[in-house]
mmCIF file of C-alpha atoms and ligand atoms in Angstrom:
data_model
loop_
_atom_site.group_PDB
_atom_site.id
_atom_site.type_symbol
_atom_site.label_atom_id
_atom_site.label_comp_id
_atom_site.label_asym_id
_atom_site.label_seq_id
_atom_site.Cartn_x
_atom_site.Cartn_y
_atom_site.Cartn_z
ATOM 1 C CA UNK A 83 61.117 82.783 22.749
ATOM 2 C CA UNK A 84 63.022 85.683 24.192
ATOM 3 C CA UNK A 85 65.251 88.685 22.724
ATOM 4 C CA UNK A 86 65.661 89.845 19.004
ATOM 5 C CA UNK A 87 65.068 86.901 17.027
ATOM 6 C CA UNK A 88 65.685 86.489 13.137
ATOM 7 C CA UNK A 89 63.610 84.470 10.873
ATOM 8 C CA UNK A 90 66.202 81.989 10.689
ATOM 9 C CA UNK A 91 66.039 80.932 14.582
ATOM 10 C CA UNK A 92 62.157 80.995 14.281
ATOM 11 C CA UNK A 93 62.374 78.553 11.368
ATOM 12 C CA UNK A 94 64.743 76.433 13.184
ATOM 13 C CA UNK A 95 62.811 76.332 16.393
ATOM 14 C CA UNK A 96 59.344 75.445 14.708
ATOM 15 C CA UNK A 97 61.092 72.883 12.570
ATOM 16 C CA UNK A 98 62.370 71.376 15.629
ATOM 17 C CA UNK A 99 59.088 71.592 17.731
ATOM 18 C CA UNK A 100 57.077 69.900 14.861
ATOM 19 C CA UNK A 101 59.938 67.347 14.208
ATOM 20 C CA UNK A 102 60.256 66.408 17.681
ATOM 21 C CA UNK A 103 56.329 66.150 18.033
ATOM 22 C CA UNK A 104 56.391 63.493 15.166
ATOM 23 C CA UNK A 105 55.269 65.598 12.012
ATOM 24 C CA UNK A 106 57.097 63.810 9.121
ATOM 25 C CA UNK A 107 57.322 66.742 6.911
ATOM 26 C CA UNK A 108 58.363 69.070 9.550
ATOM 27 C CA UNK A 109 60.774 71.228 7.130
ATOM 28 C CA UNK A 110 57.992 72.072 4.571
ATOM 29 C CA UNK A 111 55.261 72.723 7.115
ATOM 30 C CA UNK A 112 57.595 74.841 8.599
ATOM 31 C CA UNK A 113 58.088 77.115 5.410
ATOM 32 C CA UNK A 114 54.587 76.869 4.386
ATOM 33 C CA UNK A 115 53.098 78.117 7.900
ATOM 34 C CA UNK A 116 55.557 80.524 8.259
ATOM 35 C CA UNK A 117 55.398 81.948 4.832
ATOM 36 C CA UNK A 118 51.722 82.201 5.050
ATOM 37 C CA UNK A 119 51.998 84.001 8.498
ATOM 38 C CA UNK A 120 54.458 86.459 7.548
ATOM 39 C CA UNK A 121 53.205 86.940 3.714
ATOM 40 C CA UNK A 122 56.668 85.436 2.492
ATOM 41 C CA UNK A 123 57.122 82.769 -0.165
ATOM 42 C CA UNK A 124 58.189 79.447 0.944
ATOM 43 C CA UNK A 125 61.537 80.319 -0.837
ATOM 44 C CA UNK A 126 61.980 83.853 0.957
ATOM 45 C CA UNK A 127 61.412 81.932 4.234
ATOM 46 C CA UNK A 128 64.587 80.752 3.957
ATOM 47 C CA UNK A 129 66.233 83.229 2.179
ATOM 48 C CA UNK A 130 65.514 86.108 4.513
ATOM 49 C CA UNK A 131 67.352 84.224 7.399
ATOM 50 C CA UNK A 132 68.409 87.036 8.950
ATOM 51 C CA UNK A 133 64.979 89.222 8.913
ATOM 52 C CA UNK A 134 64.017 90.331 12.311
ATOM 53 C CA UNK A 135 60.816 88.969 13.763
ATOM 54 C CA UNK A 136 58.945 91.032 15.725
ATOM 55 C CA UNK A 137 57.171 90.578 19.106
ATOM 56 C CA UNK A 138 53.713 90.304 17.496
ATOM 57 C CA UNK A 139 54.585 87.874 14.496
ATOM 58 C CA UNK A 140 56.342 85.805 17.480
ATOM 59 C CA UNK A 141 52.887 85.823 19.293
ATOM 60 C CA UNK A 142 51.198 84.877 16.074
ATOM 61 C CA UNK A 143 53.851 82.312 15.079
ATOM 62 C CA UNK A 144 53.635 80.347 18.535
ATOM 63 C CA UNK A 145 49.812 80.174 18.399
ATOM 64 C CA UNK A 146 49.868 78.607 15.338
ATOM 65 C CA UNK A 147 52.561 76.377 16.061
ATOM 66 C CA UNK A 148 50.676 75.263 19.354
ATOM 67 C CA UNK A 149 47.643 74.594 16.936
ATOM 68 C CA UNK A 150 49.571 72.729 14.619
ATOM 69 C CA UNK A 151 50.878 70.533 17.738
ATOM 70 C CA UNK A 152 47.146 69.699 18.040
ATOM 71 C CA UNK A 153 47.050 68.453 14.506
ATOM 72 C CA UNK A 154 45.331 71.403 12.921
ATOM 73 C CA UNK A 155 46.173 71.289 9.509
ATOM 74 C CA UNK A 156 48.673 73.525 8.330
ATOM 75 C CA UNK A 157 46.151 75.261 5.643
ATOM 76 C CA UNK A 158 43.230 75.355 8.433
ATOM 77 C CA UNK A 159 45.470 77.196 10.665
ATOM 78 C CA UNK A 160 46.281 79.773 7.507
ATOM 79 C CA UNK A 161 42.542 79.707 6.469
ATOM 80 C CA UNK A 162 43.209 79.047 3.190
ATOM 81 C CA UNK A 163 44.727 76.954 0.383
ATOM 82 C CA UNK A 164 45.442 77.064 -3.157
ATOM 83 C CA UNK A 165 43.424 74.253 -5.279
ATOM 84 C CA UNK A 166 44.166 73.764 -8.914
ATOM 85 C CA UNK A 167 45.577 77.701 -9.370
ATOM 86 C CA UNK A 168 42.672 79.305 -7.355
ATOM 87 C CA UNK A 169 43.079 80.665 -3.912
ATOM 88 C CA UNK A 170 40.269 79.375 -1.389
ATOM 89 C CA UNK A 171 39.224 80.041 1.853
ATOM 90 C CA UNK A 172 38.466 77.389 4.112
ATOM 91 C CA UNK A 173 35.837 77.326 6.989
ATOM 92 C CA UNK A 174 34.565 74.401 9.557
ATOM 93 C CA UNK A 175 32.044 73.835 7.208
ATOM 94 C CA UNK A 176 34.064 72.593 4.106
ATOM 95 C CA UNK A 177 36.557 69.897 3.585
ATOM 96 C CA UNK A 178 40.122 70.854 2.958
ATOM 97 C CA UNK A 179 40.642 70.459 -0.788
ATOM 98 C CA UNK A 180 43.268 67.682 -1.752
ATOM 99 C CA UNK A 181 45.438 67.728 -4.751
ATOM 100 C CA UNK A 182 44.044 64.399 -5.628
ATOM 101 C CA UNK A 183 40.686 66.104 -6.158
ATOM 102 C CA UNK A 184 42.301 68.197 -9.054
ATOM 103 C CA UNK A 185 42.588 65.157 -11.114
ATOM 104 C CA UNK A 186 38.730 65.086 -11.334
ATOM 105 C CA UNK A 187 38.916 68.571 -12.404
ATOM 106 C CA UNK A 188 41.386 67.554 -14.954
ATOM 107 C CA UNK A 189 39.121 64.682 -16.105
ATOM 108 C CA UNK A 190 36.096 66.708 -16.613
ATOM 109 C CA UNK A 191 37.847 69.973 -18.341
ATOM 110 C CA UNK A 192 38.706 68.647 -21.628
ATOM 111 C CA UNK A 193 34.601 67.084 -22.115
ATOM 112 C CA UNK A 194 33.613 70.495 -20.629
ATOM 113 C CA UNK A 195 35.533 72.464 -23.372
ATOM 114 C CA UNK A 196 34.445 70.167 -26.080
ATOM 115 C CA UNK A 197 30.664 70.831 -24.854
ATOM 116 C CA UNK A 198 31.397 74.625 -24.671
ATOM 117 C CA UNK A 199 32.993 74.258 -28.271
ATOM 118 C CA UNK A 200 29.597 72.687 -29.645
ATOM 119 C CA UNK A 201 26.925 74.624 -27.854
ATOM 120 C CA UNK A 202 28.609 77.909 -26.996
ATOM 121 C CA UNK A 203 27.918 77.258 -23.278
ATOM 122 C CA UNK A 204 27.724 74.678 -20.600
ATOM 123 C CA UNK A 205 26.072 74.083 -17.441
ATOM 124 C CA UNK A 206 27.710 72.049 -14.295
ATOM 125 C CA UNK A 207 26.463 71.073 -11.083
ATOM 126 C CA UNK A 208 28.754 70.299 -8.475
ATOM 127 C CA UNK A 209 26.905 68.137 -5.586
ATOM 128 C CA UNK A 210 28.431 68.692 -2.115
ATOM 129 C CA UNK A 211 30.473 71.396 -3.555
ATOM 130 C CA UNK A 212 32.052 72.391 -0.115
ATOM 131 C CA UNK A 213 34.387 75.068 -0.648
ATOM 132 C CA UNK A 214 33.342 75.186 -4.197
ATOM 133 C CA UNK A 215 36.990 74.010 -5.377
ATOM 134 C CA UNK A 216 35.728 71.771 -8.282
ATOM 135 C CA UNK A 217 33.115 74.075 -9.691
ATOM 136 C CA UNK A 218 35.187 76.953 -9.227
ATOM 137 C CA UNK A 219 38.472 75.702 -10.789
ATOM 138 C CA UNK A 220 36.225 74.329 -13.868
ATOM 139 C CA UNK A 221 34.600 77.750 -14.009
ATOM 140 C CA UNK A 222 38.053 79.666 -14.174
ATOM 141 C CA UNK A 223 39.579 77.309 -16.768
ATOM 142 C CA UNK A 224 36.035 77.541 -18.963
ATOM 143 C CA UNK A 225 34.796 81.241 -19.405
ATOM 144 C CA UNK A 226 31.766 80.065 -21.096
ATOM 145 C CA UNK A 227 30.330 77.944 -18.293
ATOM 146 C CA UNK A 228 28.278 78.407 -15.626
ATOM 147 C CA UNK A 229 27.878 76.140 -12.318
ATOM 148 C CA UNK A 230 25.622 75.430 -9.363
ATOM 149 C CA UNK A 231 27.359 74.440 -6.283
ATOM 150 C CA UNK A 232 24.977 72.421 -3.972
ATOM 151 C CA UNK A 233 25.449 71.387 -0.356
ATOM 152 C CA UNK A 234 23.382 70.449 2.622
ATOM 153 C CA UNK A 235 25.689 72.799 4.800
ATOM 154 C CA UNK A 236 24.494 76.470 4.628
ATOM 155 C CA UNK A 237 28.045 77.460 5.861
ATOM 156 C CA UNK A 238 29.665 75.474 3.038
ATOM 157 C CA UNK A 239 27.569 77.342 0.703
ATOM 158 C CA UNK A 240 28.731 80.799 2.221
ATOM 159 C CA UNK A 241 32.486 79.779 1.768
ATOM 160 C CA UNK A 242 31.689 78.618 -1.611
ATOM 161 C CA UNK A 243 30.152 82.029 -2.742
ATOM 162 C CA UNK A 244 32.892 84.100 -0.962
ATOM 163 C CA UNK A 245 35.143 81.978 -2.817
ATOM 164 C CA UNK A 246 33.565 82.466 -6.156
ATOM 165 C CA UNK A 247 34.042 86.445 -5.614
ATOM 166 C CA UNK A 248 37.733 85.893 -4.648
ATOM 167 C CA UNK A 249 38.633 84.088 -7.790
ATOM 168 C CA UNK A 250 36.414 86.159 -10.025
ATOM 169 C CA UNK A 251 33.572 83.985 -11.244
ATOM 170 C CA UNK A 252 30.944 84.886 -8.857
ATOM 171 C CA UNK A 253 28.776 86.178 -11.923
ATOM 172 C CA UNK A 254 28.735 82.356 -13.218
ATOM 173 C CA UNK A 255 28.262 80.434 -9.956
ATOM 174 C CA UNK A 256 25.044 79.971 -7.712
ATOM 175 C CA UNK A 257 24.872 78.260 -4.683
ATOM 176 C CA UNK A 258 21.724 76.108 -3.255
ATOM 177 C CA UNK A 259 21.158 74.262 -0.205
ATOM 178 C CA UNK A 260 20.309 70.733 -0.989
ATOM 179 C CA UNK A 261 20.788 66.816 0.303
ATOM 180 C CA UNK A 262 22.088 65.819 -3.049
ATOM 181 C CA UNK A 263 19.367 66.265 -5.538
ATOM 182 C CA UNK A 264 16.349 67.124 -3.141
ATOM 183 C CA UNK A 265 16.215 70.680 -4.277
ATOM 184 C CA UNK A 266 17.180 70.427 -7.566
ATOM 185 C CA UNK A 267 15.260 70.382 -10.670
ATOM 186 C CA UNK A 268 17.101 71.589 -13.760
ATOM 187 C CA UNK A 269 19.294 69.567 -15.886
ATOM 188 C CA UNK A 270 22.994 70.061 -16.622
ATOM 189 C CA UNK A 271 25.683 69.063 -19.284
ATOM 190 C CA UNK A 272 27.826 67.748 -16.623
ATOM 191 C CA UNK A 273 27.606 66.693 -12.750
ATOM 192 C CA UNK A 274 30.550 66.460 -10.597
ATOM 193 C CA UNK A 275 31.053 65.305 -7.227
ATOM 194 C CA UNK A 276 33.552 64.491 -4.091
ATOM 195 C CA UNK A 277 31.032 63.093 -1.857
ATOM 196 C CA UNK A 278 31.690 61.782 1.486
ATOM 197 C CA UNK A 279 32.990 58.260 0.999
ATOM 198 C CA UNK A 280 34.608 56.949 3.794
ATOM 199 C CA UNK A 281 32.692 53.764 5.434
ATOM 200 C CA UNK A 282 31.283 54.969 8.671
ATOM 201 C CA UNK A 283 33.256 52.466 10.567
ATOM 202 C CA UNK A 284 36.583 53.926 9.356
ATOM 203 C CA UNK A 285 36.088 57.706 10.029
ATOM 204 C CA UNK A 286 37.141 57.108 13.564
ATOM 205 C CA UNK A 287 40.205 55.480 12.682
ATOM 206 C CA UNK A 288 41.407 58.377 10.362
ATOM 207 C CA UNK A 289 44.574 60.411 10.979
ATOM 208 C CA UNK A 290 43.516 63.164 13.701
ATOM 209 C CA UNK A 291 44.400 65.790 11.241
ATOM 210 C CA UNK A 292 41.573 64.462 8.807
ATOM 211 C CA UNK A 293 39.072 62.896 11.558
ATOM 212 C CA UNK A 294 39.094 66.115 13.989
ATOM 213 C CA UNK A 295 39.196 68.869 11.493
ATOM 214 C CA UNK A 296 37.277 68.255 8.423
ATOM 215 C CA UNK A 297 33.687 68.413 8.933
ATOM 216 C CA UNK A 298 32.303 64.569 9.609
ATOM 217 C CA UNK A 299 29.479 64.928 7.091
ATOM 218 C CA UNK A 300 32.143 65.845 4.318
ATOM 219 C CA UNK A 301 33.890 62.399 5.060
ATOM 220 C CA UNK A 302 31.221 59.946 6.584
ATOM 221 C CA UNK A 303 29.949 58.084 3.225
ATOM 222 C CA UNK A 304 27.593 55.751 5.711
ATOM 223 C CA UNK A 305 27.703 52.054 5.111
ATOM 224 C CA UNK A 306 30.619 50.796 2.682
ATOM 225 C CA UNK A 307 31.104 54.725 2.154
ATOM 226 C CA UNK A 308 28.474 53.980 -0.538
ATOM 227 C CA UNK A 309 25.520 56.135 0.503
ATOM 228 C CA UNK A 310 26.220 59.310 -1.584
ATOM 229 C CA UNK A 311 27.039 57.492 -4.827
ATOM 230 C CA UNK A 312 23.736 55.410 -4.547
ATOM 231 C CA UNK A 313 21.631 58.930 -4.166
ATOM 232 C CA UNK A 314 23.682 60.369 -7.225
ATOM 233 C CA UNK A 315 23.323 57.261 -9.531
ATOM 234 C CA UNK A 316 19.795 56.570 -9.037
ATOM 235 C CA UNK A 317 19.026 60.439 -9.558
ATOM 236 C CA UNK A 318 21.487 61.471 -11.947
ATOM 237 C CA UNK A 319 20.082 60.622 -15.268
ATOM 238 C CA UNK A 320 17.053 62.716 -14.882
ATOM 239 C CA UNK A 321 19.337 65.744 -14.092
ATOM 240 C CA UNK A 322 21.184 65.380 -17.563
ATOM 241 C CA UNK A 323 21.033 66.875 -20.570
ATOM 242 C CA UNK A 324 21.373 64.645 -23.932
ATOM 243 C CA UNK A 325 25.159 63.662 -23.850
ATOM 244 C CA UNK A 326 25.747 64.633 -20.256
ATOM 245 C CA UNK A 327 28.324 63.021 -17.948
ATOM 246 C CA UNK A 328 28.817 62.491 -14.340
ATOM 247 C CA UNK A 329 32.501 62.448 -12.906
ATOM 248 C CA UNK A 330 33.088 61.546 -9.145
ATOM 249 C CA UNK A 331 35.900 61.133 -7.059
ATOM 250 C CA UNK A 332 36.252 57.631 -5.356
ATOM 251 C CA UNK A 333 37.720 55.940 -2.349
ATOM 252 C CA UNK A 334 40.935 53.917 -3.296
ATOM 253 C CA UNK A 335 38.857 50.599 -3.146
ATOM 254 C CA UNK A 336 35.642 51.474 -4.462
ATOM 255 C CA UNK A 337 36.236 51.416 -8.369
ATOM 256 C CA UNK A 338 34.222 48.409 -8.856
ATOM 257 C CA UNK A 339 30.977 49.157 -6.234
ATOM 258 C CA UNK A 340 30.492 52.509 -7.636
ATOM 259 C CA UNK A 341 30.883 51.469 -11.173
ATOM 260 C CA UNK A 342 28.418 48.696 -10.205
ATOM 261 C CA UNK A 343 26.023 51.200 -8.896
ATOM 262 C CA UNK A 344 26.051 53.620 -11.758
ATOM 263 C CA UNK A 345 25.807 50.712 -14.382
ATOM 264 C CA UNK A 346 22.690 49.419 -12.400
ATOM 265 C CA UNK A 347 21.420 53.016 -13.012
ATOM 266 C CA UNK A 348 22.024 52.909 -16.741
ATOM 267 C CA UNK A 349 25.353 54.425 -16.827
ATOM 268 C CA UNK A 350 28.427 53.356 -18.573
ATOM 269 C CA UNK A 351 32.220 53.684 -17.256
ATOM 270 C CA UNK A 352 33.987 56.378 -19.929
ATOM 271 C CA UNK A 353 37.031 57.026 -17.844
ATOM 272 C CA UNK A 354 39.070 55.954 -14.824
ATOM 273 C CA UNK A 355 42.022 57.857 -13.305
ATOM 274 C CA UNK A 356 44.520 56.992 -10.463
ATOM 275 C CA UNK A 357 45.620 59.458 -8.055
ATOM 276 C CA UNK A 358 49.340 60.474 -7.426
ATOM 277 C CA UNK A 359 49.654 57.831 -5.121
ATOM 278 C CA UNK A 360 48.583 55.292 -7.764
ATOM 279 C CA UNK A 361 45.093 54.520 -6.134
ATOM 280 C CA UNK A 362 41.885 54.609 -8.299
ATOM 281 C CA UNK A 363 40.605 58.111 -7.634
ATOM 282 C CA UNK A 364 38.218 59.589 -10.201
ATOM 283 C CA UNK A 365 35.409 57.902 -12.520
ATOM 284 C CA UNK A 366 33.546 59.324 -15.459
ATOM 285 C CA UNK A 367 30.334 58.234 -16.368
ATOM 286 C CA UNK A 368 28.066 58.726 -19.270
ATOM 287 C CA UNK A 369 24.243 57.689 -19.473
ATOM 288 C CA UNK A 370 23.867 54.926 -21.834
ATOM 289 C CA UNK A 371 19.790 54.718 -21.659
HETATM 290 N N1 LIG B 231 39.784 62.511 0.205
HETATM 291 C C1 LIG B 231 39.501 62.498 1.740
HETATM 292 C C2 LIG B 231 40.201 61.683 2.633
HETATM 293 O O1 LIG B 231 41.089 60.835 2.229
HETATM 294 C C3 LIG B 231 38.070 62.052 1.742
HETATM 295 C C4 LIG B 231 37.234 62.940 1.244
HETATM 296 C C5 LIG B 231 35.610 62.374 1.050
HETATM 297 O O2 LIG B 231 35.449 61.561 1.560
HETATM 298 N N2 LIG B 231 35.180 62.613 0.025
HETATM 299 O O3 LIG B 231 40.341 62.024 3.819
#
């Protein structure tokens, strides 16, 4: 890049670089990346084609494009992303929240609102909270709920706490370092989790954007991808209040195996939902005793 460049020229150049490197969504990624770097909306990236791009902006863009060409996801480069109306900071210790996980939030939300209507409050546990995405989205939507976000990673808990501040719900959000239920004694109205669920032998075959940038501990679900569900199913009942519910995200082929694990521990399947790609993605259980 040399001379006085316009945004239009930088957009064309960036899109071509990503496209030539085989990125299928080069156009939209260019809009998100440049918009994020320059503080513009994705629409403004196009409507402000004549805007001059300064030397320092060009250096920043070149660095970001180089990172993308190494398959670092766009939102990791920008350091944050939108999830269910929240702005969430990402860190190397946190899974990047996916739109599919919003379905878990939307599945649990009406139940949370019903419990709050009945009891005046509700307590949520988000196991393996990561960025805090699920718990914080529920807190934002339901002002009388409180949540505990647990994670095995202290770095993730720092990010989750920062995200709670950023989104104005810190007074109702606590964090705790815990391997699943190991450091949890309390009971909750609703337990949610998007645990690691990729079978160990599949992790290495994932796209580099996921495999090389999402933390392995947030992806690797052990044998069959079911290790976390086993820990959750075996212990959830003793951490639920009366009429309590457990909502989990699952891998596309895990509906039957995860349902069996929970049924084996006395739960029954209340709801199941698919993701935007038509795959099984969310299961909601209640304790049947
Ligand atoms: N949904 C993520 C993926 O497909 C996996 C997240 C998880 O294991 N919980 O990469």
